[in-house]
Amino acid sequence: MDVIALDDPTEAQIREWHDVLTAVHAADPGGDPAPDPEQTARLLGPESGSRRRLWAAADGGRLAGVAAVRLPGEPGAGRPAEIDIQVRPPLRRRGLGGALLAAAADGLRADGRTSVITQVFAGTPAVPFLESHGFECVLTLRGMLLRLDDVPPERLARLLAAAPAGYRLVRWRGVVPDEHASALARAKHAMADFAEVDGTPWDAHRVRETEEVVAKRGDDLYTVAALAGDVVAGFTEVVVPHDDARRAAQYDTAVVPEHRGRRIGIWVKAAMLRWLAEERSEVREIETDNSDDNAHMLAVNEELGFRMERESMEYQAFVDALPTR
């Protein structure tokens, strides 16, 4: 089967792409909701601050496998690219995944990338596929889910009442206000999981750029931060998707090292839950991923009521080691 680039996919090709994702989900559900057609269309479309390359393999006139690569920044940027390869379950083990990977790897080399990352569910065929092509696991993540109906109001009230001395809460919806942008960027350096894979510095511009991507998708980003003076000591972010607000996604949560040990993390998370209950009562669940070795954040989430749903791994490979066509 030939692998072709889909630089400007048609509506019919987007529908077929979604059909591939739906078939993969049916075989390897992993606890996540089935893919949504609108979400698939957005994922294949343009994104502020990054570019996207798409490849597909056809079988009998329909797409048999697909590969999407996200290229953050300009060509040659030091940040790793992100790749996602999906093959219809009945057509696996025929070399389709390898052919898609080789095509994508050529695209990565042309863009001047040195590494690429991807995230997959544990126990799925993606794991042996990646390892057989030179990818190494750099992070193990626990997928956790919080059902808001299971959170007693008195628990939130108790956590909010136990505010650490010397701190105050601020919150905003959407892009960070100018007065907090630089302080939030500094706080993002506390995300050890991110730093292990991508050492690109955070600054106010990159924070705004990342948040604008969420807004352009039509989703709503909520942020709660704990301030010590003008310093962001800790923060938490939740994204409510516009197409199905019942399940929100936990984005970043971090407490900067010099402010740890004061229960700031659980305080800002409790404040977020109270805010969502007031403003977005349609949200019934929040999903999150935590690094398996981040014992503190795992304990915070378990205290709030998050329960483990799945395990996933982040894999990374050097582009020079990947196959070529």
PDB file of N, CA, C and O in Angstrom, residues 3 9 13 29 31-32 46 61 64 69 98 113 128 148 162 169 177 179 185-186 236 239 256 269 277 292 297 312:
ATOM      1  N   VAL A   3       1.820   5.101   0.833  1.00  0.00           N
ATOM      2  CA  VAL A   3       1.574   6.125   1.840  1.00  0.00           C
ATOM      3  C   VAL A   3       1.621   7.474   1.141  1.00  0.00           C
ATOM      4  O   VAL A   3       2.573   7.787   0.427  1.00  0.00           O
ATOM      5  N   PRO A   9      -6.387  17.863   3.611  1.00  0.00           N
ATOM      6  CA  PRO A   9      -7.379  16.790   3.506  1.00  0.00           C
ATOM      7  C   PRO A   9      -8.761  17.310   3.161  1.00  0.00           C
ATOM      8  O   PRO A   9      -9.192  18.368   3.638  1.00  0.00           O
ATOM      9  N   GLN A  13     -11.900  12.792   3.295  1.00  0.00           N
ATOM     10  CA  GLN A  13     -10.722  12.196   3.929  1.00  0.00           C
ATOM     11  C   GLN A  13     -10.738  12.393   5.440  1.00  0.00           C
ATOM     12  O   GLN A  13     -10.314  11.514   6.194  1.00  0.00           O
ATOM     13  N   PRO A  29     -10.150   0.610  23.780  1.00  0.00           N
ATOM     14  CA  PRO A  29     -10.853   1.781  24.317  1.00  0.00           C
ATOM     15  C   PRO A  29     -10.077   2.550  25.365  1.00  0.00           C
ATOM     16  O   PRO A  29     -10.159   3.771  25.423  1.00  0.00           O
ATOM     17  N   GLY A  31     -10.630   3.330  28.269  1.00  0.00           N
ATOM     18  CA  GLY A  31     -11.384   4.102  29.241  1.00  0.00           C
ATOM     19  C   GLY A  31     -11.788   5.483  28.773  1.00  0.00           C
ATOM     20  O   GLY A  31     -12.527   6.193  29.454  1.00  0.00           O
ATOM     21  N   ASP A  32     -11.315   5.914  27.602  1.00  0.00           N
ATOM     22  CA  ASP A  32     -11.648   7.245  27.103  1.00  0.00           C
ATOM     23  C   ASP A  32     -12.955   7.213  26.316  1.00  0.00           C
ATOM     24  O   ASP A  32     -13.341   6.175  25.759  1.00  0.00           O
ATOM     25  N   PRO A  46      -5.434  23.678  11.163  1.00  0.00           N
ATOM     26  CA  PRO A  46      -4.314  24.529  11.581  1.00  0.00           C
ATOM     27  C   PRO A  46      -4.370  24.837  13.072  1.00  0.00           C
ATOM     28  O   PRO A  46      -5.436  24.818  13.685  1.00  0.00           O
ATOM     29  N   GLY A  61      -9.489   1.641  -1.540  1.00  0.00           N
ATOM     30  CA  GLY A  61     -10.226   2.891  -1.673  1.00  0.00           C
ATOM     31  C   GLY A  61     -10.578   3.580  -0.369  1.00  0.00           C
ATOM     32  O   GLY A  61     -11.191   4.645  -0.382  1.00  0.00           O
ATOM     33  N   ALA A  64      -6.592   3.018   5.518  1.00  0.00           N
ATOM     34  CA  ALA A  64      -6.315   1.861   6.370  1.00  0.00           C
ATOM     35  C   ALA A  64      -5.512   2.249   7.597  1.00  0.00           C
ATOM     36  O   ALA A  64      -5.589   1.586   8.634  1.00  0.00           O
ATOM     37  N   VAL A  69       1.601  14.348  12.557  1.00  0.00           N
ATOM     38  CA  VAL A  69       2.776  14.901  13.231  1.00  0.00           C
ATOM     39  C   VAL A  69       2.509  16.364  13.545  1.00  0.00           C
ATOM     40  O   VAL A  69       2.094  17.127  12.662  1.00  0.00           O
ATOM     41  N   GLY A  98       4.801   0.765  10.107  1.00  0.00           N
ATOM     42  CA  GLY A  98       6.185   1.075   9.792  1.00  0.00           C
ATOM     43  C   GLY A  98       6.317   1.992   8.591  1.00  0.00           C
ATOM     44  O   GLY A  98       7.168   2.891   8.570  1.00  0.00           O
ATOM     45  N   ARG A 113      14.000  18.401  12.772  1.00  0.00           N
ATOM     46  CA  ARG A 113      13.744  17.924  14.135  1.00  0.00           C
ATOM     47  C   ARG A 113      14.750  16.850  14.521  1.00  0.00           C
ATOM     48  O   ARG A 113      15.182  16.053  13.679  1.00  0.00           O
ATOM     49  N   PRO A 128       4.588  -2.518  21.805  1.00  0.00           N
ATOM     50  CA  PRO A 128       5.633  -3.280  21.101  1.00  0.00           C
ATOM     51  C   PRO A 128       6.003  -2.669  19.752  1.00  0.00           C
ATOM     52  O   PRO A 128       7.151  -2.781  19.310  1.00  0.00           O
ATOM     53  N   LEU A 148     -17.536  14.306  39.840  1.00  0.00           N
ATOM     54  CA  LEU A 148     -17.837  15.404  40.754  1.00  0.00           C
ATOM     55  C   LEU A 148     -18.980  15.078  41.702  1.00  0.00           C
ATOM     56  O   LEU A 148     -19.037  15.611  42.816  1.00  0.00           O
ATOM     57  N   ALA A 162      -8.957  25.754  54.902  1.00  0.00           N
ATOM     58  CA  ALA A 162      -7.589  25.560  55.376  1.00  0.00           C
ATOM     59  C   ALA A 162      -6.595  26.275  54.466  1.00  0.00           C
ATOM     60  O   ALA A 162      -5.585  25.709  54.029  1.00  0.00           O
ATOM     61  N   LEU A 169      -5.893  33.748  46.483  1.00  0.00           N
ATOM     62  CA  LEU A 169      -6.282  33.108  45.226  1.00  0.00           C
ATOM     63  C   LEU A 169      -6.680  34.141  44.182  1.00  0.00           C
ATOM     64  O   LEU A 169      -7.338  35.143  44.501  1.00  0.00           O
ATOM     65  N   PRO A 177      -4.114  37.104  32.180  1.00  0.00           N
ATOM     66  CA  PRO A 177      -3.993  38.568  32.176  1.00  0.00           C
ATOM     67  C   PRO A 177      -2.524  38.984  32.154  1.00  0.00           C
ATOM     68  O   PRO A 177      -1.646  38.284  32.679  1.00  0.00           O
ATOM     69  N   GLU A 179      -0.836  41.062  33.820  1.00  0.00           N
ATOM     70  CA  GLU A 179      -0.131  41.246  35.094  1.00  0.00           C
ATOM     71  C   GLU A 179       0.361  39.937  35.704  1.00  0.00           C
ATOM     72  O   GLU A 179       1.194  39.946  36.622  1.00  0.00           O
ATOM     73  N   ALA A 185       4.593  32.033  33.758  1.00  0.00           N
ATOM     74  CA  ALA A 185       5.649  31.364  32.987  1.00  0.00           C
ATOM     75  C   ALA A 185       6.736  30.830  33.910  1.00  0.00           C
ATOM     76  O   ALA A 185       7.215  29.700  33.738  1.00  0.00           O
ATOM     77  N   ARG A 186       7.112  31.616  34.906  1.00  0.00           N
ATOM     78  CA  ARG A 186       8.139  31.141  35.847  1.00  0.00           C
ATOM     79  C   ARG A 186       7.635  29.933  36.629  1.00  0.00           C
ATOM     80  O   ARG A 186       8.391  28.978  36.885  1.00  0.00           O
ATOM     81  N   THR A 236      -3.371  25.781  38.950  1.00  0.00           N
ATOM     82  CA  THR A 236      -3.979  24.614  38.316  1.00  0.00           C
ATOM     83  C   THR A 236      -4.834  25.087  37.159  1.00  0.00           C
ATOM     84  O   THR A 236      -5.414  26.187  37.203  1.00  0.00           O
ATOM     85  N   VAL A 239      -9.504  22.488  31.340  1.00  0.00           N
ATOM     86  CA  VAL A 239     -10.088  22.846  30.051  1.00  0.00           C
ATOM     87  C   VAL A 239     -11.438  22.155  29.915  1.00  0.00           C
ATOM     88  O   VAL A 239     -11.547  20.930  30.090  1.00  0.00           O
ATOM     89  N   VAL A 256       5.674  25.844  42.851  1.00  0.00           N
ATOM     90  CA  VAL A 256       7.103  26.092  42.711  1.00  0.00           C
ATOM     91  C   VAL A 256       7.830  25.583  43.962  1.00  0.00           C
ATOM     92  O   VAL A 256       7.259  25.578  45.062  1.00  0.00           O
ATOM     93  N   LYS A 269      -6.678  23.339  43.674  1.00  0.00           N
ATOM     94  CA  LYS A 269      -7.555  22.373  43.015  1.00  0.00           C
ATOM     95  C   LYS A 269      -8.963  22.406  43.612  1.00  0.00           C
ATOM     96  O   LYS A 269      -9.968  22.306  42.885  1.00  0.00           O
ATOM     97  N   ALA A 277     -18.232  24.275  39.795  1.00  0.00           N
ATOM     98  CA  ALA A 277     -19.585  23.997  40.294  1.00  0.00           C
ATOM     99  C   ALA A 277     -20.467  25.228  40.177  1.00  0.00           C
ATOM    100  O   ALA A 277     -21.667  25.131  39.886  1.00  0.00           O
ATOM    101  N   ASP A 292       3.934   8.632  37.128  1.00  0.00           N
ATOM    102  CA  ASP A 292       3.895   7.549  38.108  1.00  0.00           C
ATOM    103  C   ASP A 292       4.816   7.804  39.304  1.00  0.00           C
ATOM    104  O   ASP A 292       4.583   7.269  40.393  1.00  0.00           O
ATOM    105  N   MET A 297       1.644  14.656  43.884  1.00  0.00           N
ATOM    106  CA  MET A 297       0.437  15.016  43.135  1.00  0.00           C
ATOM    107  C   MET A 297      -0.544  13.856  43.083  1.00  0.00           C
ATOM    108  O   MET A 297      -1.760  14.065  43.089  1.00  0.00           O
ATOM    109  N   SER A 312      -0.753   4.964  30.940  1.00  0.00           N
ATOM    110  CA  SER A 312      -0.200   5.243  29.617  1.00  0.00           C
ATOM    111  C   SER A 312       1.276   5.569  29.750  1.00  0.00           C
ATOM    112  O   SER A 312       1.783   5.830  30.841  1.00  0.00           O
TER     113      SER A 312
END
